[in-house]
GROMACS .gro file of C-alpha atoms in nm:
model
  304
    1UNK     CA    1   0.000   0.000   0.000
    2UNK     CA    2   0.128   0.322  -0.081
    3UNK     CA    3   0.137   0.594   0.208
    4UNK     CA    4   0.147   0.979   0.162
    5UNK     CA    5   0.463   1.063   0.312
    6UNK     CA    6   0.589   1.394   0.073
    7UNK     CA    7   0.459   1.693   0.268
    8UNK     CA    8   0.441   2.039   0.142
    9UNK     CA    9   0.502   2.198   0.465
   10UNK     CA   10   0.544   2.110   0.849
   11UNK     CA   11   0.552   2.251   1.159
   12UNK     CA   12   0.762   2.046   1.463
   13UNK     CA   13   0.673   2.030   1.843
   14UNK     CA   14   0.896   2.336   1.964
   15UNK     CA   15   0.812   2.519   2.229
   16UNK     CA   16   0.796   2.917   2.166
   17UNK     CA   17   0.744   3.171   2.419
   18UNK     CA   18   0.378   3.149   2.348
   19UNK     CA   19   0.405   2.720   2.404
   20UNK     CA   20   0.463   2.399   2.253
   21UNK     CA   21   0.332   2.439   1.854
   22UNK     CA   22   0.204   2.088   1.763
   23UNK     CA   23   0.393   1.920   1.439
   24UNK     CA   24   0.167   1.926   1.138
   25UNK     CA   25   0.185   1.837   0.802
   26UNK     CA   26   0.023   2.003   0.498
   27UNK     CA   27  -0.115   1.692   0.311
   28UNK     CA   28  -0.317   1.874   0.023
   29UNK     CA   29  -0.356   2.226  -0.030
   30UNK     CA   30  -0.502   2.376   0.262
   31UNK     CA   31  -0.536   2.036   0.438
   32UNK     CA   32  -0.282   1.960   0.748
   33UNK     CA   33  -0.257   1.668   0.951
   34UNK     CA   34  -0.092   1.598   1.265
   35UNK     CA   35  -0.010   1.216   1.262
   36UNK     CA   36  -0.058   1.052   1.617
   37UNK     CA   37   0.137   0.751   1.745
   38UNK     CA   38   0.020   0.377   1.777
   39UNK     CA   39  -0.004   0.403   2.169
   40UNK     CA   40  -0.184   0.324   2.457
   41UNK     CA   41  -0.342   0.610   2.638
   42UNK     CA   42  -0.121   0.697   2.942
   43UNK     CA   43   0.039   0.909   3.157
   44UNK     CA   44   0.375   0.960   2.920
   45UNK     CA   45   0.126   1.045   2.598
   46UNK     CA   46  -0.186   1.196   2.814
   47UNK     CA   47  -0.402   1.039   2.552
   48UNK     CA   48  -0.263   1.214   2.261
   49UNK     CA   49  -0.246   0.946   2.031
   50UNK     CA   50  -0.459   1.042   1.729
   51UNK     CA   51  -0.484   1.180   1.423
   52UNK     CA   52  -0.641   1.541   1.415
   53UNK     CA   53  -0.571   1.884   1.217
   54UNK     CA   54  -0.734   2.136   0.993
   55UNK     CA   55  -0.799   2.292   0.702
   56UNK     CA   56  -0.838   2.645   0.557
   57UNK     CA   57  -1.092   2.809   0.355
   58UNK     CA   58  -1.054   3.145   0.244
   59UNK     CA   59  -1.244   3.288   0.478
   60UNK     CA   60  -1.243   3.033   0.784
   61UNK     CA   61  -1.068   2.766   0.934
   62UNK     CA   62  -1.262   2.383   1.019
   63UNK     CA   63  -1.044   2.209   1.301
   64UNK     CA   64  -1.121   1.810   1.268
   65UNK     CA   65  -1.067   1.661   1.620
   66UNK     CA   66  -0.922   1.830   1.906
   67UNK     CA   67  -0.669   1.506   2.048
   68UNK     CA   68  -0.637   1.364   2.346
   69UNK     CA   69  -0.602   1.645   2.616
   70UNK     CA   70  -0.682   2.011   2.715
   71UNK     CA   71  -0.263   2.117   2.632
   72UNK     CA   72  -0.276   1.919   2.275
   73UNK     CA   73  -0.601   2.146   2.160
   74UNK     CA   74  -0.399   2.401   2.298
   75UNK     CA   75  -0.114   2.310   2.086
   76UNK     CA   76  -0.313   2.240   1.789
   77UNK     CA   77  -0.453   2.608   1.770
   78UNK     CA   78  -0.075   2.752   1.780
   79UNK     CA   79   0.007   2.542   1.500
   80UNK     CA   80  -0.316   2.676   1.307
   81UNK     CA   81  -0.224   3.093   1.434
   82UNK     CA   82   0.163   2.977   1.283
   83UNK     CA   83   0.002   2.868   0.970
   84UNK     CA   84  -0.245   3.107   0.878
   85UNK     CA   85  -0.440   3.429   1.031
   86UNK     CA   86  -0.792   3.286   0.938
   87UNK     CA   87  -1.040   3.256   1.193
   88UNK     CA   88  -1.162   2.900   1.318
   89UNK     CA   89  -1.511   2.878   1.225
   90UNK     CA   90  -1.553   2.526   1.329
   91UNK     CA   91  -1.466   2.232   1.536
   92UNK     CA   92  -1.559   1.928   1.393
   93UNK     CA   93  -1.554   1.600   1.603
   94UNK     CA   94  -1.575   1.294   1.423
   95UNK     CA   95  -1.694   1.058   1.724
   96UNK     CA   96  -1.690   1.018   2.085
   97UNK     CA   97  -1.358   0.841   2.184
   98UNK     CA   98  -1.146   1.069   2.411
   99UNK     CA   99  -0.847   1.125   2.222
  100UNK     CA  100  -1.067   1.306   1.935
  101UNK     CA  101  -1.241   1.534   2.197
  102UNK     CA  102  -1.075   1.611   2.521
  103UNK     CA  103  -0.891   1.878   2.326
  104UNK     CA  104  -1.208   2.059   2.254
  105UNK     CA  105  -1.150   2.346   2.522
  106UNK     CA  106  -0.900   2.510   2.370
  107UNK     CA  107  -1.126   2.651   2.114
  108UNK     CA  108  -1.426   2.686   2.294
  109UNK     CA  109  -1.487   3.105   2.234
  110UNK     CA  110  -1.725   3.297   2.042
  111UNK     CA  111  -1.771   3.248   1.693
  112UNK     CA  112  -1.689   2.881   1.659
  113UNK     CA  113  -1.901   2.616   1.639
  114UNK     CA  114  -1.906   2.272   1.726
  115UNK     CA  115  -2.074   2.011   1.487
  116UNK     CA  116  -2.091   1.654   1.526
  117UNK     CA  117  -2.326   1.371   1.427
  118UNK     CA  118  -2.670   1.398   1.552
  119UNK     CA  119  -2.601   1.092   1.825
  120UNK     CA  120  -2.267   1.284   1.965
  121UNK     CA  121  -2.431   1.479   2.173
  122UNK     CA  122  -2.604   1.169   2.361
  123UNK     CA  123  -2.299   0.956   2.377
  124UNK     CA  124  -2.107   1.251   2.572
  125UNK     CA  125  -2.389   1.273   2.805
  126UNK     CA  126  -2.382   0.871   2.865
  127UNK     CA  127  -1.988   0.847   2.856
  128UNK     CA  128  -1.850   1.210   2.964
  129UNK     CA  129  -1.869   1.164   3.323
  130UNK     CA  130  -1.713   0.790   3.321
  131UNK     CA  131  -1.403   0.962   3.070
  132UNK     CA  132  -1.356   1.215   3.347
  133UNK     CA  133  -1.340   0.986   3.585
  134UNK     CA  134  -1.083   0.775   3.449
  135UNK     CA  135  -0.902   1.024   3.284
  136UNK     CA  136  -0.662   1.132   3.597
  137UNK     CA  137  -0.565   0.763   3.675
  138UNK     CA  138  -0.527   0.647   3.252
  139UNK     CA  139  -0.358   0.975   3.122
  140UNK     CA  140  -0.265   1.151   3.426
  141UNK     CA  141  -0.471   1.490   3.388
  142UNK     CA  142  -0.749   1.609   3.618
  143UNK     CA  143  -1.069   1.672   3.444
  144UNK     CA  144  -1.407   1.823   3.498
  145UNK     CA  145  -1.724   1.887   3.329
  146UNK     CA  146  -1.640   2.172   3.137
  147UNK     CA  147  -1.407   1.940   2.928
  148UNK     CA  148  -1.749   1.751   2.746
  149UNK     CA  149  -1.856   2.039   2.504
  150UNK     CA  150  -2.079   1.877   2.259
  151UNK     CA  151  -2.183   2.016   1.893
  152UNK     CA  152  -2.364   2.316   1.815
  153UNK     CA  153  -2.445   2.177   1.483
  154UNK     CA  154  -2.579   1.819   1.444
  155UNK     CA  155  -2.539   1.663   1.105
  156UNK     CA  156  -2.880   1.378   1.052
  157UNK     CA  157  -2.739   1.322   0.707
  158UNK     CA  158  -2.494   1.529   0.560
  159UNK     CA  159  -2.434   1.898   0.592
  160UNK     CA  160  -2.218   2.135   0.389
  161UNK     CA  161  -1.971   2.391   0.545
  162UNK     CA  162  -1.886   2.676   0.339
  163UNK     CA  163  -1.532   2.791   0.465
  164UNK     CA  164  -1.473   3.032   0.164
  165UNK     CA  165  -1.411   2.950  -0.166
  166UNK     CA  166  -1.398   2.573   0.038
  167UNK     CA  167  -1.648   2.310   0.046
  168UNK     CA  168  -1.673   2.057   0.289
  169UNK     CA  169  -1.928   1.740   0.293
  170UNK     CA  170  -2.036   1.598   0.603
  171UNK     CA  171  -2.218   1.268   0.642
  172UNK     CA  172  -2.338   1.112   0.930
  173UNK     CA  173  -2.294   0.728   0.924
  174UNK     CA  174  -2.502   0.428   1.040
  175UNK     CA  175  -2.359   0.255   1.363
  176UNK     CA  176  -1.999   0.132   1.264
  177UNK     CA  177  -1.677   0.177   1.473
  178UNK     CA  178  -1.942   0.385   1.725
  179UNK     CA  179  -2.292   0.497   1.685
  180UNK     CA  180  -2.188   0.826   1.618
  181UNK     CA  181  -1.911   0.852   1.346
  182UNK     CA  182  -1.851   1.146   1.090
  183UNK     CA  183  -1.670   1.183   0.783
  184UNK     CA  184  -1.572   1.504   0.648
  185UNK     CA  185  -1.493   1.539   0.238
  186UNK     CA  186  -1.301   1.804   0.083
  187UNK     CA  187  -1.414   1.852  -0.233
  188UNK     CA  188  -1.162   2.090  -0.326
  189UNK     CA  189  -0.871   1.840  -0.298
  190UNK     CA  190  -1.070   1.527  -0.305
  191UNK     CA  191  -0.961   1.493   0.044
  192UNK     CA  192  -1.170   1.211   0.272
  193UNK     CA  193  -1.093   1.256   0.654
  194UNK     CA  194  -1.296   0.912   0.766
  195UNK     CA  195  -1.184   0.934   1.184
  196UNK     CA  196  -1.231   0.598   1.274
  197UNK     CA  197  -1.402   0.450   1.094
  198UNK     CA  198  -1.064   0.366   0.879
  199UNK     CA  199  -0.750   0.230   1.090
  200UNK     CA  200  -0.397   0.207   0.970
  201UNK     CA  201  -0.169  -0.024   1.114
  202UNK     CA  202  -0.342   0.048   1.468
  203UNK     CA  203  -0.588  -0.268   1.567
  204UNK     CA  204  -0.923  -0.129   1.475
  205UNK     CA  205  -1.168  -0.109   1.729
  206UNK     CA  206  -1.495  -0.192   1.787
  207UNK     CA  207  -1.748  -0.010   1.950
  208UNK     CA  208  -2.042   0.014   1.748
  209UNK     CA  209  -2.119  -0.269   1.498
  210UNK     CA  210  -1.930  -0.500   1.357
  211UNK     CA  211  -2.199  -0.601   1.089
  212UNK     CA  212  -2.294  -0.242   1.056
  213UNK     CA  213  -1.899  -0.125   1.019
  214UNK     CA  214  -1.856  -0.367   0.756
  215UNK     CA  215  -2.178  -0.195   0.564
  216UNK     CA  216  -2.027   0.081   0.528
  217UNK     CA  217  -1.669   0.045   0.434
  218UNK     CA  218  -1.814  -0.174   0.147
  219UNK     CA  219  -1.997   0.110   0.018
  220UNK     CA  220  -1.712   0.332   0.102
  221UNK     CA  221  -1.511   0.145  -0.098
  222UNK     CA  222  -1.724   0.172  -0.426
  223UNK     CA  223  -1.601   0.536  -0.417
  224UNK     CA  224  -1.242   0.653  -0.503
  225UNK     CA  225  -1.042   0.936  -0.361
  226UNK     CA  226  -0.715   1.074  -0.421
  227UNK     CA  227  -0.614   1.033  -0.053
  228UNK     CA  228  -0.767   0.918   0.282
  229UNK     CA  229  -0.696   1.014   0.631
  230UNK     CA  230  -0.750   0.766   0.865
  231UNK     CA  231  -0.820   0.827   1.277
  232UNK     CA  232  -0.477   0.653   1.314
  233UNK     CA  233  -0.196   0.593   1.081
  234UNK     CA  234  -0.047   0.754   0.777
  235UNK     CA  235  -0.312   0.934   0.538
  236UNK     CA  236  -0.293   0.672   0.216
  237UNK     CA  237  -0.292   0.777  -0.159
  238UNK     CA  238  -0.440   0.453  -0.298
  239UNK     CA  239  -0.764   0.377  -0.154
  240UNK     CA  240  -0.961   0.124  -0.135
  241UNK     CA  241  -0.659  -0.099  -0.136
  242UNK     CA  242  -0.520   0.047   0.193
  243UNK     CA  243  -0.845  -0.072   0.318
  244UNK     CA  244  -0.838  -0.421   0.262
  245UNK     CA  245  -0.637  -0.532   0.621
  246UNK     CA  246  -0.900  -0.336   0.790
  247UNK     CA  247  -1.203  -0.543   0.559
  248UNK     CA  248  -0.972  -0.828   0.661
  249UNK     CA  249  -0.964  -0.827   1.014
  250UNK     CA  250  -1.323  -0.732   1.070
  251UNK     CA  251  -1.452  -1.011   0.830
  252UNK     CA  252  -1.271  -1.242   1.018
  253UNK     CA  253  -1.452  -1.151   1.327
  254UNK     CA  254  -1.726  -1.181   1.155
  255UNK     CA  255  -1.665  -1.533   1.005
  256UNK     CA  256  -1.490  -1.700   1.268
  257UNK     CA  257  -1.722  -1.611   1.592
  258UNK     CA  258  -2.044  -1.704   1.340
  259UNK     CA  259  -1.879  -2.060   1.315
  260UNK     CA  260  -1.826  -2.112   1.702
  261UNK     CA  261  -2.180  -1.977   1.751
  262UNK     CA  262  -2.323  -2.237   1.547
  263UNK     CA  263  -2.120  -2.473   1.646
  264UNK     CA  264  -2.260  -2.433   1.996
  265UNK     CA  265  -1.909  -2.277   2.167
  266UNK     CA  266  -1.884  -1.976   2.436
  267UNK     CA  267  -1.790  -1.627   2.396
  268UNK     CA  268  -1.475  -1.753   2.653
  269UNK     CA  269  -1.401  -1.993   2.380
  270UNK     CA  270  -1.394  -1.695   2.084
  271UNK     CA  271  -1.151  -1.495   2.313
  272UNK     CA  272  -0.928  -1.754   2.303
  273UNK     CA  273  -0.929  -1.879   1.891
  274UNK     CA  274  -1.087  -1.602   1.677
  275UNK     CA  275  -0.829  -1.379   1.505
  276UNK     CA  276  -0.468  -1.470   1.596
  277UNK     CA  277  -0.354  -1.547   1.266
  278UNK     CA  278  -0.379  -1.168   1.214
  279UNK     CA  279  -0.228  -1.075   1.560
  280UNK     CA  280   0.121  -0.975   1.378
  281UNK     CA  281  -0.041  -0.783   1.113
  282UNK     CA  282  -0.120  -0.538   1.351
  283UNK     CA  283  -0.021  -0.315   1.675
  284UNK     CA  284  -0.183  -0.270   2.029
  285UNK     CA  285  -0.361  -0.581   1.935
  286UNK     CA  286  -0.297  -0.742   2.288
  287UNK     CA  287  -0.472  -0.438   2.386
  288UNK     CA  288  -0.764  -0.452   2.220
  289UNK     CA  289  -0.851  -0.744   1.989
  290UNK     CA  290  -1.020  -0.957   2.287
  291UNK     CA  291  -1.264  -0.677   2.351
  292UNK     CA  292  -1.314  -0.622   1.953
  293UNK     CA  293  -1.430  -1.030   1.987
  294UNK     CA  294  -1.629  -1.001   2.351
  295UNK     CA  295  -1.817  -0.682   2.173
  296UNK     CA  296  -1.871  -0.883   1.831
  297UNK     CA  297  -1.983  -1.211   1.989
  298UNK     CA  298  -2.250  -1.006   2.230
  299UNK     CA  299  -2.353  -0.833   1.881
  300UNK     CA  300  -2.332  -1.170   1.636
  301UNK     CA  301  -2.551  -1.429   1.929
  302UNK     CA  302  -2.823  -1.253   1.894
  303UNK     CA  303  -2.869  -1.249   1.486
  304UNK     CA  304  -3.168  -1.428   1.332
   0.00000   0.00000   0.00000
C-alpha cells in the first residue's frame, strides 16, 4: 500500500514563548494533519495518540478533532495561528472516543461552532462523566465537566460547510466503529478525513457494529479518492486498497465467531481462537482485539 509521506510543509513540536506548537503536516492544499502515534493512552502520551488537524478556507478555518487532552487542543490552535491568520469557524468532532475530543476546550470562544453527528451529543452525556473519571488515573490529567462540550451543529445526514471558496461534505454514518461517526470530504482536494471509521496499522476497534462497520466500508469502498486520512496511521494515496487489512480483520470476526456460535461454543471460547492469525499484522492488538471479539460475539448471538 502506498502511504502519503511527501509533505508540502510542516511545523515540529517546539516550544515558543507562546508554548509547545504541535507538528503538522500540509497533506493537500489547505489540508494539514498531525499524525498521532500507535499508543496506549497513558500518563507519558496523556491520551494524545490520534490523528487530528485542519484545514483552511478562504475565509475560515474547520479544526477536525481536538486530540487527546486540554494542552494538545492548545497546541493544535498555535500550529493553526503559525500557519495562517484565518479565523476558526468550526470544530468538527468525528466521534466520541477521548483522544478526538478532550482537546475541545482550547477553542471553545465565540464564533466557533461545534458540529458533530446527531447521536454525539447523547454519547457525551452517557460516557463524559465515566471519561472524566478515568481520565486522571489512565492519562494523568485532572478533568471536569467543562471538558465535554458537545456540537452546536448536528449533522442527521450530511451537511455542507462553506469555509470560503472551500467546500466541505459531512455525512453522518449508520452505527460502525461507534454509533456516532462522521466523515468530512473536501471537495476541493478530493480529500476524505474518515476518523475511525478507517484504521492504519493500529488494531481497529470496535465499538459500534461490527456487521454495521462492515456496511459501510463496502460502500465506502465503491467510491475513489485521491487520498484518505484515517483516525490513526499515515493518510494513504491509494484507496480502497489500503483498506483491505481493515475489511480483513473485521470479516474475520465476523466469520470465525459465526462458526463457534453455530457450532454451539462460548464467547470464553472466541476470546481464546478467533483472530490470531492476524495478531502480527497489527499493533496494540494485545490491547484490544479480545474486547473487539467479547463486543462482536454479544452483537453476532443474537442475529436471526
Amino acid at each position: 500500500m502506498r502511504y502519503l509521506i511527501i509533505a508540502i510543509s510542516s511545523f515540529f513540536c517546539i516550544e515558543t514563548h507562546a508554548g509547545v506548537v504541535l507538528s503538522i503536516e500540509q497533506v493537500a492544499d489547505g489540508v494539514y494533519v498531525h499524525q498521532g502515534k500507535h499508543e496506549w493512552p497513558d500518563h507519558k502520551n496523556h491520551g494524545a495518540i490520534a490523528n487530528i488537524g485542519f484545514i483552511v478556507g478562504e475565509r475560515c478555518v474547520a479544526v477536525i478533532d481536538t486530540g487527546g487532552n486540554p494542552e494538545e487542543g492548545k497546541s493544535l490552535k498555535r500550529a493553526i495561528a503559525k500557519t495562517t491568520g484565518k479565523p476558526i469557524c468550526y470544530v468538527i468532532n468525528t466521534h466520541v472516543h477521548p483522544d478526538h475530543i478532550f482537546g475541545n476546550i482550547a477553542f471553545k470562544e465565540p464564533g466557533t461552532q461545534f458540529v458533530g453527528h446527531h447521536k454525539l451529543a447523547r454519547a457525551m452525556a452517557a460516557r463524559g462523566q465515566f471519561y472524566i473519571d478515568k481520565a486522571e488515573d489512565q492519562i494523568g490529567m485532572a478533568l471536569s465537566a467543562e471538558h465535554i462540550i458537545p456540537p452546536d451543529m448536528e449533522v442527521e445526514k450530511t451537511l455542507l460547510l462553506d469555509l470560503g471558496g472551500r467546500e466541505l461534505l459531512l455525512t453522518a454514518h449508520p452505527t460502525a466503529h461507534t454509533d456516532n461517526d462522521l466523515s468530512i470530504y473536501d471537495q476541493k482536494t478530493d480529500t476524505l478525513w474518515l476518523g475511525d471509521l478507517f484504521f492504519i496499522g493500529h488494531l481497529p476497534t470496535l465499538d459500534g457494529s461490527l456487521k454495521g462497520w462492515l456496511a459501510e466500508l463496502t460502500e465506502l469502498e465503491k467510491k475513489s479518492f485521491k487520498q484518505v486520512i484515517p483516525g490513526h496511521g499515515p493518510v494513504v494515496t491509494d484507496w480502497p486498497k489500503s483498506l483491505e487489512p481493515q475489511k480483513r480483520y473485521l470479516g474475520t470476526l465476523l466469520t470465525e465467531i459465526r462458526k463457534m456460535i453455530k457450532s454451539g461454543k462460548f464467547i470464553e471460547d472466541a476470546i481464546e481462537q478467533v483472530g490470531y492469525e492476524l495478531k502480527d499484522q497489527w499493533q496494540l492488538f494485545d490491547e484490544f482485539h479480545k474486547k473487539n471479539v467479547t463486543a462482536a460475539f454479544a452483537e453476532l448471538e443474537w442475529e436471526d
